[in-house]
GROMACS .gro file of C-alpha atoms in nm:
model
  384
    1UNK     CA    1   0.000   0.000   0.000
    2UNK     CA    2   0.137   0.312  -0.099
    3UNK     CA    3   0.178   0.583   0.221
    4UNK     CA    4   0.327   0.900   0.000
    5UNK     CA    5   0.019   1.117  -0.043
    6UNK     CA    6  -0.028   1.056   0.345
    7UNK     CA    7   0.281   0.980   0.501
    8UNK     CA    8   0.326   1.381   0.623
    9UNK     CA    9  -0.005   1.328   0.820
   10UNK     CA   10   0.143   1.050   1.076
   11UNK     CA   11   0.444   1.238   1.087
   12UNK     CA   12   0.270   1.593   1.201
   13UNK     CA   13   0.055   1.399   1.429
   14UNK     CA   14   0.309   1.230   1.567
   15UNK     CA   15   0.483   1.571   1.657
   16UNK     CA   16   0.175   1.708   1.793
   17UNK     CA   17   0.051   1.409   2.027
   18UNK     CA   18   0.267   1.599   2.325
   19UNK     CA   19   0.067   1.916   2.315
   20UNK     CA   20  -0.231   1.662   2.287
   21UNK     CA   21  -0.114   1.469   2.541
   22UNK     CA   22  -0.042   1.783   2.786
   23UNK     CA   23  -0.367   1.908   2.730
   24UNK     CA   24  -0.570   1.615   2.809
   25UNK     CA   25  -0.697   1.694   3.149
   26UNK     CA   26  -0.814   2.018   3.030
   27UNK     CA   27  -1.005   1.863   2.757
   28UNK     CA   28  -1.171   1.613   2.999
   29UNK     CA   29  -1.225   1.858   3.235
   30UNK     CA   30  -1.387   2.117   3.009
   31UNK     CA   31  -1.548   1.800   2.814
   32UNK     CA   32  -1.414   1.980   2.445
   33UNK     CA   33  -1.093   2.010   2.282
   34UNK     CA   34  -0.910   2.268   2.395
   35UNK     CA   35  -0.828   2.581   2.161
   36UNK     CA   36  -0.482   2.507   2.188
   37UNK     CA   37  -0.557   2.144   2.014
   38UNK     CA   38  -0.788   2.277   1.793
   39UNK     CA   39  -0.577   2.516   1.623
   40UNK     CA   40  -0.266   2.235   1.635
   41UNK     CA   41  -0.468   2.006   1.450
   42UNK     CA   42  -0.579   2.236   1.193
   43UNK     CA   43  -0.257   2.385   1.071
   44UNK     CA   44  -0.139   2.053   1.032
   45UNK     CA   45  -0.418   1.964   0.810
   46UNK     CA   46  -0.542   1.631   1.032
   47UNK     CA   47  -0.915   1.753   0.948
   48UNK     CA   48  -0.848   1.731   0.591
   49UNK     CA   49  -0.685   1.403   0.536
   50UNK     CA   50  -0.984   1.271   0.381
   51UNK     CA   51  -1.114   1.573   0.196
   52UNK     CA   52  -1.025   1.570  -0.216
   53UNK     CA   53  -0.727   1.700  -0.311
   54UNK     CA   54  -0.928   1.895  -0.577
   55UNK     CA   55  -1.055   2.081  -0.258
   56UNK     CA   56  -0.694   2.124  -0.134
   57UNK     CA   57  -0.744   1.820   0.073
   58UNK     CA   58  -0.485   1.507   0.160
   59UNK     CA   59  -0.694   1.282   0.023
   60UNK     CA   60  -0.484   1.042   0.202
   61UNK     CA   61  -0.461   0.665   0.161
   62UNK     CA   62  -0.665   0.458   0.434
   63UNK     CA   63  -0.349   0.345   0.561
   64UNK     CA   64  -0.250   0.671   0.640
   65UNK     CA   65  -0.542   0.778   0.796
   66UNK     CA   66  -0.529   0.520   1.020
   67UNK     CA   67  -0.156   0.512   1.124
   68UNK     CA   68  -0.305   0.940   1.199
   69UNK     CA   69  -0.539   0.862   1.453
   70UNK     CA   70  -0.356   0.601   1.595
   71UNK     CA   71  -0.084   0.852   1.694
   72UNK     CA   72  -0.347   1.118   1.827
   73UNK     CA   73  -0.522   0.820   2.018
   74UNK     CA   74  -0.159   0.774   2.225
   75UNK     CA   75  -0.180   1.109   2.380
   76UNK     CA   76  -0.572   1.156   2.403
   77UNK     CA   77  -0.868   0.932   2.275
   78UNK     CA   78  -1.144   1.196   2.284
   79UNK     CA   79  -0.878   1.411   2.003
   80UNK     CA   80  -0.847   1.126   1.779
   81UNK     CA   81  -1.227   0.991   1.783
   82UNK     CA   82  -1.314   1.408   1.707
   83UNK     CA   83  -1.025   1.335   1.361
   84UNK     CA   84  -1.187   1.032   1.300
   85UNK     CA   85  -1.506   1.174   1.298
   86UNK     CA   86  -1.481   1.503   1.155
   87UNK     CA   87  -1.247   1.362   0.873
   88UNK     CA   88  -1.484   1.132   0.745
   89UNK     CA   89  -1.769   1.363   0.773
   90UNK     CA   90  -1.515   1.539   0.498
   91UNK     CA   91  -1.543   1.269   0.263
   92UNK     CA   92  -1.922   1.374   0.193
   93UNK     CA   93  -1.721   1.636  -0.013
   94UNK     CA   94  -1.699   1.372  -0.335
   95UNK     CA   95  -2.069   1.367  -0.363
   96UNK     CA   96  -2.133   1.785  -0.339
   97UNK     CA   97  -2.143   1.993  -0.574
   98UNK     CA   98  -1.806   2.162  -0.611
   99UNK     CA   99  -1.899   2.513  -0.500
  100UNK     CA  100  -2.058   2.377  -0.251
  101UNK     CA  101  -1.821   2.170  -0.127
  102UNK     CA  102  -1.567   2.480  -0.199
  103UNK     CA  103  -1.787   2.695   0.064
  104UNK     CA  104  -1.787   2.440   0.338
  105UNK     CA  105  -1.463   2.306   0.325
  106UNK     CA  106  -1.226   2.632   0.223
  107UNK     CA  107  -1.374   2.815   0.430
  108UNK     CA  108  -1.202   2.861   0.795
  109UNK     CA  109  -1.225   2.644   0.973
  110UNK     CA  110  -1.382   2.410   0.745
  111UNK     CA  111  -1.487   2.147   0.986
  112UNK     CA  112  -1.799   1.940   0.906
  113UNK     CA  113  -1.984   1.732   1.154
  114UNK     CA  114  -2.301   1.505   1.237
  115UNK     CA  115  -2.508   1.294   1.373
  116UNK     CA  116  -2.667   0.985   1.337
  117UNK     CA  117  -2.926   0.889   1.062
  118UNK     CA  118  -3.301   1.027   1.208
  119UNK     CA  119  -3.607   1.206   1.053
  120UNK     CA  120  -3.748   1.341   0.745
  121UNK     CA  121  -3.663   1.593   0.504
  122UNK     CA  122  -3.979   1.756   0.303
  123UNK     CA  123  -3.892   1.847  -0.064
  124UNK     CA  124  -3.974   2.223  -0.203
  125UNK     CA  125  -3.901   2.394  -0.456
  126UNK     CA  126  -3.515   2.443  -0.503
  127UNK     CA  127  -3.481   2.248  -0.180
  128UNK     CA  128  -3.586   2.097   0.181
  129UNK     CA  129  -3.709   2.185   0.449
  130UNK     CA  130  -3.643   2.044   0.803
  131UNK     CA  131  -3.753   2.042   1.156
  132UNK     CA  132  -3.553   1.808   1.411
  133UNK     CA  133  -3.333   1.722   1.627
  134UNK     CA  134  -3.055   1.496   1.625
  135UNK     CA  135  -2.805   1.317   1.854
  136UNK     CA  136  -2.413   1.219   1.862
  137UNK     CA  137  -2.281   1.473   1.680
  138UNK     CA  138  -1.872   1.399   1.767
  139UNK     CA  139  -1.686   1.707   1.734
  140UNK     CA  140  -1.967   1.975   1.669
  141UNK     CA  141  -1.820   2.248   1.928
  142UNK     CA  142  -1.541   2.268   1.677
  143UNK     CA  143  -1.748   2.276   1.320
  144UNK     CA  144  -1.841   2.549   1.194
  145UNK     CA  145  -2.080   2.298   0.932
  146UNK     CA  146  -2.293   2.062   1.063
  147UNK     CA  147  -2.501   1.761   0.830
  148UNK     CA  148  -2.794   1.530   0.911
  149UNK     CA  149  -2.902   1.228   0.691
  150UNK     CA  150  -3.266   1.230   0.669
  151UNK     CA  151  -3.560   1.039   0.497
  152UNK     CA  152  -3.716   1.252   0.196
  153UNK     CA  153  -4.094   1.287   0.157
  154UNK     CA  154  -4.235   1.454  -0.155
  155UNK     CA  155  -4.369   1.778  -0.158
  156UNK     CA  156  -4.691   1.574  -0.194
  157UNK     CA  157  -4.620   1.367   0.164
  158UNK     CA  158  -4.507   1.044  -0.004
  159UNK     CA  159  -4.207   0.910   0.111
  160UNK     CA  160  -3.937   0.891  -0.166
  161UNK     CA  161  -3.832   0.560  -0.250
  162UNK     CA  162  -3.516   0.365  -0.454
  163UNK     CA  163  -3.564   0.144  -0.709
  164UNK     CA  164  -3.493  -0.122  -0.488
  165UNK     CA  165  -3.790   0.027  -0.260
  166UNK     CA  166  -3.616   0.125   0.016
  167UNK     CA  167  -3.618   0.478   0.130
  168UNK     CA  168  -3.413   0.766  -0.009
  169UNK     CA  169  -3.219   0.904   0.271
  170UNK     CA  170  -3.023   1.256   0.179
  171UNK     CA  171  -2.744   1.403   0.370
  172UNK     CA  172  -2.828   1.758   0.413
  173UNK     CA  173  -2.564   2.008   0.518
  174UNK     CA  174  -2.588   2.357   0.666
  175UNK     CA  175  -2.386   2.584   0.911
  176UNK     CA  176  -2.399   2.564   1.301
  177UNK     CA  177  -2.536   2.903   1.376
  178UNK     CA  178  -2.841   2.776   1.164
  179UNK     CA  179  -2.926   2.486   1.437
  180UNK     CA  180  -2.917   2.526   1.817
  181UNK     CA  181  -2.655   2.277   2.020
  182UNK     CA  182  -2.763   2.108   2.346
  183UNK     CA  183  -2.504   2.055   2.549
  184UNK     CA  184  -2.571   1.619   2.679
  185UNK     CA  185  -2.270   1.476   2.653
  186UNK     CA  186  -2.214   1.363   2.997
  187UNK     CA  187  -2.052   1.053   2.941
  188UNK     CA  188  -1.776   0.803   3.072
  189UNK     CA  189  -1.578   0.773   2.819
  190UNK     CA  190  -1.435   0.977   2.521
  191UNK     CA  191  -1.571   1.270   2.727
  192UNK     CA  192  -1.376   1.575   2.514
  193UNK     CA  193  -1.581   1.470   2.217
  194UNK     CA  194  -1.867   1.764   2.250
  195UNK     CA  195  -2.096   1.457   2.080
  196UNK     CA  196  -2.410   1.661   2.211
  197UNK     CA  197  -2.731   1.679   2.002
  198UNK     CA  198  -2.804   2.009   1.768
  199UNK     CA  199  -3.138   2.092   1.642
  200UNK     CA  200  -3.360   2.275   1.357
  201UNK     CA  201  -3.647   2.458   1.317
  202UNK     CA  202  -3.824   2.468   0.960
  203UNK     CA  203  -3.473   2.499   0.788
  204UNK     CA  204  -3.467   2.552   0.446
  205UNK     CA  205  -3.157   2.399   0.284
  206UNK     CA  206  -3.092   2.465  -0.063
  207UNK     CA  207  -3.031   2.165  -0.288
  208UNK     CA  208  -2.686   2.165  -0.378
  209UNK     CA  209  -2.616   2.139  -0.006
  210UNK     CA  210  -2.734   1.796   0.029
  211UNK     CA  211  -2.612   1.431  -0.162
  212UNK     CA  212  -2.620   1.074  -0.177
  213UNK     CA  213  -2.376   0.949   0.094
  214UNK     CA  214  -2.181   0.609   0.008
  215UNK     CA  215  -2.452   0.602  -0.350
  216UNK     CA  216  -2.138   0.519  -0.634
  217UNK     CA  217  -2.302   0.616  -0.880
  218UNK     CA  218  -2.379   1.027  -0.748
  219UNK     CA  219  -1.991   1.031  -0.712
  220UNK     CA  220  -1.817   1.345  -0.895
  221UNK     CA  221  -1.472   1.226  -0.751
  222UNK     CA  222  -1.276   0.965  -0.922
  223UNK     CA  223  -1.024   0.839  -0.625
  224UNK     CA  224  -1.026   0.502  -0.526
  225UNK     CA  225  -1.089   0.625  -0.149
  226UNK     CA  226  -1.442   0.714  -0.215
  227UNK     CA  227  -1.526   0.405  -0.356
  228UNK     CA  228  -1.463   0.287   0.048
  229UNK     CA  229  -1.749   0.521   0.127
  230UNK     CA  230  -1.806   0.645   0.471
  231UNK     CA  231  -1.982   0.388   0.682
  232UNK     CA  232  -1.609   0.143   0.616
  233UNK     CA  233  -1.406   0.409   0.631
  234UNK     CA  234  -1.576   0.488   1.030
  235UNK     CA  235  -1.518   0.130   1.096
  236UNK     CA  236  -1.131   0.123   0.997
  237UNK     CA  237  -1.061   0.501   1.139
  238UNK     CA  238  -1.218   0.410   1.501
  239UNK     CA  239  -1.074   0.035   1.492
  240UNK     CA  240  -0.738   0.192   1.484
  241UNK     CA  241  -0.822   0.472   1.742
  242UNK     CA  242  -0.869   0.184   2.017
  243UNK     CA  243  -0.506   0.050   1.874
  244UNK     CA  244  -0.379   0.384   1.962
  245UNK     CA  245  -0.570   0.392   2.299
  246UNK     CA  246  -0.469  -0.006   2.376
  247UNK     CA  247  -0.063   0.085   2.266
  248UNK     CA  248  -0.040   0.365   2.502
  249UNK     CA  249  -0.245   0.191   2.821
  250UNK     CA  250  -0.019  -0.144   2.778
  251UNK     CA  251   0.327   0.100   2.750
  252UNK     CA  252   0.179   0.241   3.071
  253UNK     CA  253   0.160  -0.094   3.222
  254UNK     CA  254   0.499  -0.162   3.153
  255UNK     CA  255   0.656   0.152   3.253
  256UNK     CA  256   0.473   0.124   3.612
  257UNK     CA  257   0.640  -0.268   3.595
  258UNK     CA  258   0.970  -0.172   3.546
  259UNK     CA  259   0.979   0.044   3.855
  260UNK     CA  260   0.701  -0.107   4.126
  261UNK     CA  261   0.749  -0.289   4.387
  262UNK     CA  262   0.455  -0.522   4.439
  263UNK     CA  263   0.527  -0.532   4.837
  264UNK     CA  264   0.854  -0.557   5.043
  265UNK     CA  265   0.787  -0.922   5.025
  266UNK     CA  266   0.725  -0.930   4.656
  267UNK     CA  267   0.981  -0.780   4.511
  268UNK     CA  268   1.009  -0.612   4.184
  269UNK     CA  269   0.711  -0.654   3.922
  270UNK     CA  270   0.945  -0.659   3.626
  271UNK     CA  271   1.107  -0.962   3.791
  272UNK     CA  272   0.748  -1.160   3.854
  273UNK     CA  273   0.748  -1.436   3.608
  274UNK     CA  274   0.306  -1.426   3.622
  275UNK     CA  275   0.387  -1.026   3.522
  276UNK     CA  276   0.628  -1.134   3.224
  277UNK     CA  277   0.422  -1.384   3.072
  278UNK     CA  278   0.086  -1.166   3.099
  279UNK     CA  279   0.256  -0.867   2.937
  280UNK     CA  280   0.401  -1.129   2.662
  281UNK     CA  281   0.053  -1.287   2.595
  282UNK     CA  282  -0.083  -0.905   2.620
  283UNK     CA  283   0.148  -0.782   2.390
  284UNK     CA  284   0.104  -1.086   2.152
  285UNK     CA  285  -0.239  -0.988   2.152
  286UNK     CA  286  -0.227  -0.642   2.095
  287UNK     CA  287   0.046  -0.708   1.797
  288UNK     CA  288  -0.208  -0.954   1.615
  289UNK     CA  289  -0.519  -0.753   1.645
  290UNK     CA  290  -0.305  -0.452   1.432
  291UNK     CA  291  -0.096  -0.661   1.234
  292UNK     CA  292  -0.542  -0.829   1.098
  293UNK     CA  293  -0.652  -0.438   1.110
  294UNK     CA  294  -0.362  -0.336   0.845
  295UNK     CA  295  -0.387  -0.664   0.658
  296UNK     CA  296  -0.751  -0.608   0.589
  297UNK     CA  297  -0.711  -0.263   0.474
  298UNK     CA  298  -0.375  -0.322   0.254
  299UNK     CA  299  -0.629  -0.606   0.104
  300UNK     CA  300  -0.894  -0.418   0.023
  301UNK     CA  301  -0.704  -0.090  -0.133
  302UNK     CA  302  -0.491  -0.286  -0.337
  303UNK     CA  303  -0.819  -0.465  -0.479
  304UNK     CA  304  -1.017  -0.141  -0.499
  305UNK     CA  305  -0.665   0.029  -0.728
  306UNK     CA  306  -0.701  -0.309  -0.942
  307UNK     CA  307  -1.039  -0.301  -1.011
  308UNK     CA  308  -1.222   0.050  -0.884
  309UNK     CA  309  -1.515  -0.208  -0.708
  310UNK     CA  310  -1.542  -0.189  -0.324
  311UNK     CA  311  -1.733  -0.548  -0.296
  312UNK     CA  312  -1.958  -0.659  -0.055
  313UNK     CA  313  -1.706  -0.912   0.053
  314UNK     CA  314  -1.434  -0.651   0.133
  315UNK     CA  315  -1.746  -0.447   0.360
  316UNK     CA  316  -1.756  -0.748   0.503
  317UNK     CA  317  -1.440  -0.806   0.615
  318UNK     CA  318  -1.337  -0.450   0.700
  319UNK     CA  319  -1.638  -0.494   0.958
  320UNK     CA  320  -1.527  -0.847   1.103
  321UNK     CA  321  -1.158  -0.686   1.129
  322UNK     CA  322  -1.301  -0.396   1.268
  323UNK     CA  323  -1.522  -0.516   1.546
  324UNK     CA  324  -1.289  -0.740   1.651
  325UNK     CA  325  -0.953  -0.550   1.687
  326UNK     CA  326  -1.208  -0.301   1.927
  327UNK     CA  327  -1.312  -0.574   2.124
  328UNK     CA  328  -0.924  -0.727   2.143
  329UNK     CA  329  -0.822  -0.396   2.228
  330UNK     CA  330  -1.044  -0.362   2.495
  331UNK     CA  331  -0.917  -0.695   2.633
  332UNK     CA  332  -0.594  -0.513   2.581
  333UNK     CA  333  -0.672  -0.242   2.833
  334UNK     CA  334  -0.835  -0.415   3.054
  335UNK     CA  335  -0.520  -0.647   3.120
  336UNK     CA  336  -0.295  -0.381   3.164
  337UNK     CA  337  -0.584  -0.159   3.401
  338UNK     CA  338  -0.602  -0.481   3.631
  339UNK     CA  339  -0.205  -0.532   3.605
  340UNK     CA  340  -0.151  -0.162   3.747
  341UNK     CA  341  -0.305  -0.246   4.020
  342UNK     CA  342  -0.435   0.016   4.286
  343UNK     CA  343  -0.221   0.272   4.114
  344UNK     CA  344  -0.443   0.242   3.833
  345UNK     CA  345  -0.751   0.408   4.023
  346UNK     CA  346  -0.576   0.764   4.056
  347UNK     CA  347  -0.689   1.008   3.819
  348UNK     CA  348  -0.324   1.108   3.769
  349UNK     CA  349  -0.206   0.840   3.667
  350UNK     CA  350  -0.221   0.673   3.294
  351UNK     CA  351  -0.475   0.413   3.318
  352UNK     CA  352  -0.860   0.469   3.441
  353UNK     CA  353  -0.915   0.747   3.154
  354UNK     CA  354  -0.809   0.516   2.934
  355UNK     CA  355  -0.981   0.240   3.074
  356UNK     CA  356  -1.344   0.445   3.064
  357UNK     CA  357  -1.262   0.559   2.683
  358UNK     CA  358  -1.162   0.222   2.547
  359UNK     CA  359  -1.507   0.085   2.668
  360UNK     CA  360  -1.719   0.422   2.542
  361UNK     CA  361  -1.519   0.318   2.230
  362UNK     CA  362  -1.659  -0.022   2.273
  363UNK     CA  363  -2.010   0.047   2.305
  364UNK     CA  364  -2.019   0.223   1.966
  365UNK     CA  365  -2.190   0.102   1.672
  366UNK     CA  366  -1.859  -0.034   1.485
  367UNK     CA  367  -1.790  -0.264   1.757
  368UNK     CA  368  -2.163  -0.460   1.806
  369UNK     CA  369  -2.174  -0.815   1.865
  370UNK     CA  370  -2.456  -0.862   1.566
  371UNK     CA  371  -2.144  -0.742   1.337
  372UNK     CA  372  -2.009  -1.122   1.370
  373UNK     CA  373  -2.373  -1.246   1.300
  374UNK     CA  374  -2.376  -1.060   0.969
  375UNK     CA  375  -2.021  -1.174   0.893
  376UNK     CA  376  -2.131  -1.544   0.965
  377UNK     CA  377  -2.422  -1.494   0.778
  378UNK     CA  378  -2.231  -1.430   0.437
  379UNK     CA  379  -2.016  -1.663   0.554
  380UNK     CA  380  -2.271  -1.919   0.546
  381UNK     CA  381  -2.430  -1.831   0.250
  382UNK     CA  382  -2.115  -1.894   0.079
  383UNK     CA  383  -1.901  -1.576   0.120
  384UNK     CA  384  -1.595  -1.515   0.257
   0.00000   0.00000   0.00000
């Protein structure tokens, strides 16, 4: 997999993830990024690794992306999930209208965001109009855009349908000081995420600010990453955010064994053979849930240059590596949370912040358990 039209990303985030990492008890405190962050992770163009380079964008290879958040995840989870949220949100940008696009995106900051899919959209002339209210909107306090992805109904109060007679769902896009933000996020984990819920009342947004997310064939880019669509690309961005999360809670475990002393009786942790082999195992572990991630994606993007077709059977497998390397990650932190002992309950220390944002990372939709039943399903049917 070729990393050139990317490579500067992991590079700049890897030279920013100590200001990230500084500032992380600021941005849990204050439950947002911090401006400080904000403005770090905008000059170095992290928002726009996913945005067409005809837009000025990276429009970086998934590998890339991935080994990005990864970095940011090290030094602060809640900064990495807002990247891997607002970056993807960015890739709506191949299915806009250029102008459009042109006025969301080049226009400071040019930071899109949204929610989850809820709620209609009424058709009228040159446009739709809205009323509603939506949740999970990662990253909003920094966007200055914000998007929904709504149901359309007719002007006449018929729901618009696809050929294939399932509803046609639009994502509409229009700027923050057009909606009103409630501030709900009061959460466990990931809590510097600002994913509150934002609202409308009887919006009107103009046509050529709304498209056919993930539809190939409303696509007015030609790169190979857009053929991915979002929904994968959300799956392979926050699989590698809980690497980056798992990496830095196992270093901390090994750090703290290296220098405790389990009692006077005890001796040394680094020289307790139970310690060695769980951190072996552990590390194992943690080694073979990236080393699937990266194989899956290097798989599927050399496929997708070969052929331009994003199958069903590559979907399927970016979700199986997906969900699992979350759920071995999690297993991940959890080992090294319960191998830190007590020390691991203090707030200044390395390990219960983690612990809480690895399992809010794990309760998100690309890690559910009926992932595998879908997987098996194909499998069963005779896919792979």
């Amino acid at each position: 997999m070729s990393e050139l039209p990317g490579f500067g990303l992991v590079e700049r985030a890897r030279a920013i993830a100590p200001l990230i990492a500084r500032e992380a008890d600021e941005i849990e405190r204050t439950r947002r990024l911090t401006p400080d962050v904000v403005a770090a992770l905008i000059q170095n163009g992290l928002y726009r690794a996913l945005l067409p380079q005809s837009l000025g964008g990276a429009e970086a290879p998934i590998e890339a992306f991935m080994q990005m958040l990864e970095e940011i995840a090290k030094a602060d989870a809640s900064a990495a999930w807002c990247i891997g949220q607002c970056g993807v949100c960015a890739m709506i940008a191949a299915w806009l209208d250029h102008d459009a696009a042109q006025e969301i995106f080049n226009t400071p900051p040019g930071i899109l965001a949204w929610g989850a899919v809820a709620h209609e959209a009424r058709a009228v002339e040159g446009g739709y109009r809205v009323t509603a209210r939506w949740d999970l909107a990662s990253g909003s306090r920094q966007a200055n855009w914000l998007g929904a992805h709504v149901r359309i109904v007719g002007a006449d109060g018929v729901p618009r349908k696809y050929a294939d007679g399932s509803p046609e769902v639009r994502t509409i896009l229009f700027p923050v000081a057009s909606a009103t933000l409630h501030d709900v996020w009061q959460a466990i984990g990931l809590a510097g995420t600002g994913t509150d819920s934002y609202e409308v009342n009887d919006l009107f947004v103009p046509e050529r600010f709304t498209a056919f997310r993930d539809v190939p064939s409303a696509l007015r880019e030609k790169g190979a990453l857009y053929r991915i669509g979002t929904g994968s690309t959300f799956s392979l961005g926050f699989a590698a955010v809980s690497l980056g999360v798992a990496r830095a809670t196992l270093d901390a475990a090994v750090a703290l064994a290296r220098g405790k002393h389990q009692s006077l009786a005890a001796g040394a942790m680094r020289d307790n053979q139970a310690v060695q082999g769980l951190i072996g195992r552990t590390e194992g572990n943690l080694r073979a849930a990236r080393a699937y991630l990266y194989a899956t994606a290097d798989a599927m993007w050399r496929d997708l240059a070969a052929t331009g077709e994003f199958s069903a059977a590559h979907r399927s497998a970016v979700r199986l590596a997906a969900t699992w390397t979350i759920h071995q990650s999690a297993k991940v932190v959890d080992t090294a949370y319960h191998m830190a002992g007590a020390t691991a309950v203090f707030r200044s220390q390395p390990f219960e912040r983690r612990l809480r944002d690895m399992h809010a990372i794990a309760q998100q939709i690309q890690a559910r358990d009926a992932h595998y039943e879908d997987v098996g399903k194909a499998i069963l049917a005779g896919g792979r």
